[in-house]
XYZ file of C-alpha atoms in Angstrom:
277
model
C 132.802 -18.873 223.534
C 135.219 -20.536 221.122
C 136.653 -18.403 218.326
C 138.171 -20.131 215.310
C 139.910 -18.371 212.450
C 139.695 -19.909 208.994
C 142.172 -18.858 206.350
C 140.935 -19.118 202.784
C 143.764 -20.429 200.606
C 142.128 -19.204 197.396
C 141.142 -15.723 198.619
C 144.531 -14.043 198.326
C 146.746 -12.976 195.480
C 145.229 -11.886 192.216
C 142.577 -9.207 192.137
C 140.116 -8.206 189.498
C 141.496 -5.047 187.846
C 138.861 -4.709 185.153
C 136.067 -6.801 183.567
C 135.618 -9.538 182.672
C 136.263 -11.292 185.970
C 134.470 -13.484 188.510
C 132.101 -11.550 190.748
C 131.964 -8.557 188.458
C 129.959 -6.348 190.800
C 130.844 -7.516 194.280
C 134.432 -8.609 193.967
C 135.216 -12.287 193.853
C 137.317 -12.132 197.039
C 134.269 -11.394 199.241
C 132.090 -14.196 197.974
C 134.921 -16.699 197.727
C 135.677 -16.098 201.412
C 132.072 -16.811 202.398
C 131.794 -19.935 200.262
C 135.173 -21.155 201.518
C 133.970 -20.593 205.080
C 130.823 -22.656 204.448
C 132.947 -25.454 202.987
C 135.203 -25.318 206.080
C 132.143 -25.509 208.359
C 130.919 -28.551 206.438
C 134.289 -30.227 206.927
C 134.639 -29.318 210.608
C 131.064 -30.061 211.668
C 129.923 -33.313 210.106
C 126.782 -35.360 210.462
C 127.045 -35.819 214.240
C 128.167 -32.325 215.271
C 124.986 -31.543 217.224
C 124.699 -28.093 215.599
C 121.133 -27.135 214.762
C 121.870 -24.243 212.415
C 124.533 -21.786 211.290
C 124.034 -18.019 211.120
C 125.933 -15.787 208.700
C 125.838 -12.018 209.270
C 127.906 -8.941 208.408
C 130.000 -6.844 210.834
C 127.471 -3.986 210.580
C 124.486 -6.240 211.344
C 122.737 -6.299 214.735
C 121.324 -9.682 215.738
C 118.584 -9.773 218.397
C 119.397 -12.913 220.440
C 115.964 -13.406 222.021
C 114.194 -13.311 218.650
C 116.832 -15.536 217.077
C 116.368 -18.171 219.782
C 112.596 -18.176 219.328
C 112.964 -18.594 215.568
C 115.548 -21.361 216.023
C 113.285 -23.273 218.422
C 110.373 -23.011 216.014
C 112.463 -24.214 213.082
C 113.803 -27.090 215.160
C 110.263 -28.188 216.022
C 108.985 -27.958 212.438
C 111.870 -29.013 210.192
C 113.825 -32.248 210.302
C 117.524 -31.783 211.070
C 118.474 -33.578 207.868
C 116.537 -31.121 205.686
C 118.591 -28.567 203.767
C 117.100 -25.110 204.277
C 118.054 -21.449 203.948
C 116.090 -18.854 205.946
C 116.302 -15.089 205.540
C 114.898 -12.041 203.776
C 114.122 -13.319 200.298
C 115.290 -11.208 197.365
C 114.213 -12.361 193.917
C 116.230 -10.168 191.569
C 118.499 -12.761 189.966
C 117.471 -14.777 186.906
C 118.649 -18.369 187.164
C 120.429 -19.964 184.211
C 118.381 -22.268 182.029
C 118.422 -25.812 183.328
C 118.586 -25.055 187.065
C 115.898 -27.503 188.208
C 113.590 -26.006 185.594
C 113.250 -22.772 187.580
C 113.039 -19.512 185.572
C 114.234 -17.370 188.507
C 116.382 -17.730 191.598
C 115.618 -16.138 194.965
C 118.292 -15.721 197.612
C 118.493 -14.587 201.237
C 119.874 -11.033 201.456
C 123.349 -11.449 202.917
C 123.471 -8.213 204.879
C 120.279 -9.010 206.759
C 121.836 -12.321 207.913
C 120.591 -15.791 207.078
C 120.257 -19.208 208.681
C 121.572 -22.420 207.152
C 120.740 -25.898 208.375
C 123.653 -28.336 208.780
C 122.376 -30.269 205.765
C 122.431 -27.059 203.702
C 125.991 -26.295 204.834
C 127.116 -29.766 203.755
C 125.337 -29.416 200.394
C 127.009 -26.073 199.623
C 130.332 -27.456 200.822
C 130.165 -30.283 198.295
C 130.173 -27.756 195.442
C 132.376 -25.039 196.973
C 135.616 -26.794 196.051
C 138.542 -25.452 193.988
C 137.694 -27.910 191.214
C 133.936 -27.344 190.972
C 133.472 -23.716 192.023
C 135.031 -21.647 189.162
C 132.667 -22.810 186.370
C 129.693 -22.482 188.722
C 130.659 -18.892 189.549
C 130.861 -18.078 185.846
C 127.304 -19.360 185.410
C 126.211 -17.278 188.401
C 127.797 -14.138 186.917
C 125.932 -14.671 183.662
C 122.607 -14.754 185.486
C 122.943 -12.426 188.476
C 124.906 -9.625 190.112
C 127.368 -12.195 191.487
C 127.137 -11.563 195.249
C 127.951 -14.080 197.948
C 124.303 -14.386 198.969
C 123.016 -15.250 195.507
C 126.021 -17.519 194.913
C 125.255 -19.518 198.043
C 121.562 -19.786 197.159
C 122.519 -20.950 193.665
C 124.824 -23.689 194.958
C 122.201 -24.895 197.431
C 119.517 -25.085 194.765
C 121.868 -26.703 192.267
C 122.774 -29.438 194.744
C 119.432 -30.014 196.527
C 116.666 -28.078 194.769
C 115.965 -26.177 198.015
C 114.768 -22.571 197.808
C 115.035 -19.785 200.385
C 112.376 -19.618 203.119
C 111.301 -15.994 203.399
C 111.192 -14.603 206.949
C 109.968 -11.055 207.519
C 112.008 -10.615 210.709
C 115.332 -10.206 208.883
C 115.913 -6.591 207.836
C 118.349 -5.249 205.262
C 118.393 -1.754 206.819
C 118.372 -0.242 210.311
C 114.993 0.902 211.701
C 115.392 4.637 211.055
C 116.077 3.941 207.386
C 112.690 2.230 207.070
C 110.985 5.180 208.734
C 112.673 7.586 206.310
C 111.636 5.446 203.334
C 108.082 5.351 204.659
C 108.034 9.148 204.920
C 109.151 9.380 201.281
C 106.277 7.191 200.123
C 108.158 3.926 199.665
C 105.789 1.085 200.542
C 107.675 -2.082 199.595
C 108.648 -2.887 203.201
C 105.898 -4.245 205.437
C 104.779 -1.706 208.025
C 104.904 -1.594 210.987
C 108.144 -3.491 211.424
C 108.108 -6.832 213.220
C 107.837 -6.838 217.005
C 110.264 -9.769 217.030
C 113.039 -8.710 214.629
C 115.927 -11.119 214.205
C 118.384 -8.701 212.614
C 119.003 -5.197 211.286
C 121.698 -4.334 208.756
C 123.746 -1.219 207.937
C 124.552 0.144 211.360
C 127.599 2.011 210.083
C 128.151 4.434 212.968
C 129.494 2.892 216.232
C 127.678 5.425 218.424
C 124.410 4.745 216.605
C 124.877 1.010 217.126
C 125.793 1.426 220.784
C 122.841 3.652 221.607
C 120.375 1.463 219.676
C 121.422 -1.597 221.667
C 121.180 0.292 224.955
C 117.896 1.975 224.039
C 115.927 -0.842 222.449
C 117.359 -4.233 223.333
C 118.319 -4.117 227.027
C 116.712 -2.906 230.246
C 118.352 -0.692 232.870
C 119.898 -3.741 234.565
C 121.605 -4.874 231.379
C 119.214 -7.796 230.786
C 117.906 -8.536 227.253
C 114.321 -7.455 226.751
C 111.849 -10.187 225.641
C 111.165 -7.942 222.648
C 112.600 -4.544 221.685
C 111.205 -1.712 223.815
C 110.987 0.469 220.762
C 112.596 0.277 217.363
C 112.700 4.057 217.163
C 114.037 6.873 219.362
C 111.524 8.658 221.588
C 109.661 11.808 220.528
C 110.324 11.257 216.839
C 114.036 11.944 217.186
C 116.247 11.189 214.205
C 118.930 9.541 216.357
C 119.151 7.320 219.406
C 121.166 9.886 221.375
C 117.995 10.849 223.243
C 117.787 7.412 224.866
C 119.142 7.086 228.381
C 122.192 4.833 228.349
C 121.833 2.163 231.074
C 125.449 1.073 230.560
C 127.119 4.274 231.676
C 128.662 4.334 235.146
C 125.562 5.789 236.827
C 122.949 4.189 234.623
C 122.461 0.862 236.399
C 121.267 0.572 239.972
C 123.618 -0.616 242.675
C 121.301 -3.522 243.351
C 121.406 -4.605 239.720
C 125.206 -4.457 239.731
C 125.316 -6.700 242.769
C 123.052 -9.370 241.307
C 125.690 -11.828 240.209
C 127.884 -9.179 238.580
C 126.199 -9.755 235.225
C 125.662 -6.136 234.246
C 127.716 -4.995 231.278
C 128.928 -1.397 231.345
C 130.026 0.385 228.253
C 132.659 3.039 228.846
C 134.310 5.483 226.520
C 133.719 6.021 222.842
C 135.704 3.000 221.680
C 132.935 0.603 222.649
C 134.995 -1.477 225.103
C 132.736 -3.825 227.078
C 133.723 -4.567 230.650
C 131.955 -6.948 232.980
C 131.709 -6.204 236.686
């Protein structure tokens, strides 16, 4: 795994003390960092990079690798590599400015739930996310939306190519228990039951909750990814995943599984340090 750190030259220094300012609800630093990152990806990975897609997700988002791979293979078989596309959980709560390809409204992919960008889409956004072109575009975005990084990216993509977000019901803006609580309160806007092949869940704020969800739902006792989540919810209607047996504790995996190539990951302590045998 190669890790590269990109420093945004325009994301430091002045801060927005009070309105009016760019990004009036989400802080211009957050969205400028994301757009600067996309521009850096466009510069680093050009036409012949061999990358099939780019995935943006938040630190508190869980991505399910097996589901992501299936979705990526399907997209690769259906969509030409040169096509600009944005895939995620569509949110249509921003009104586009007049003149944006004649569209009265702009939909975007919810940033917390993660979204996929094709290489062509990354290059298209990168062409507009420059110090010279970006400031007036962000002002137009603020006049028509809440100003987040997700809607800003969708705006730039549509401005440059006319492409709209492709809605995928496997990207989730909340963690599973949140959807169950909303369902119990009578909220019906989220499709139920949840997908059996979820790509992502957002808003795992508690490290122990995240750790136990991964151990409970996504991996078997040998530490291997499940083809699909065993269960999105804790057993017996529990309100937390603490009731799930943790296969990554010292005694959780069988000796035979540990000896099979040493590929079993064991999670020790409460700091979430992963060690490989």
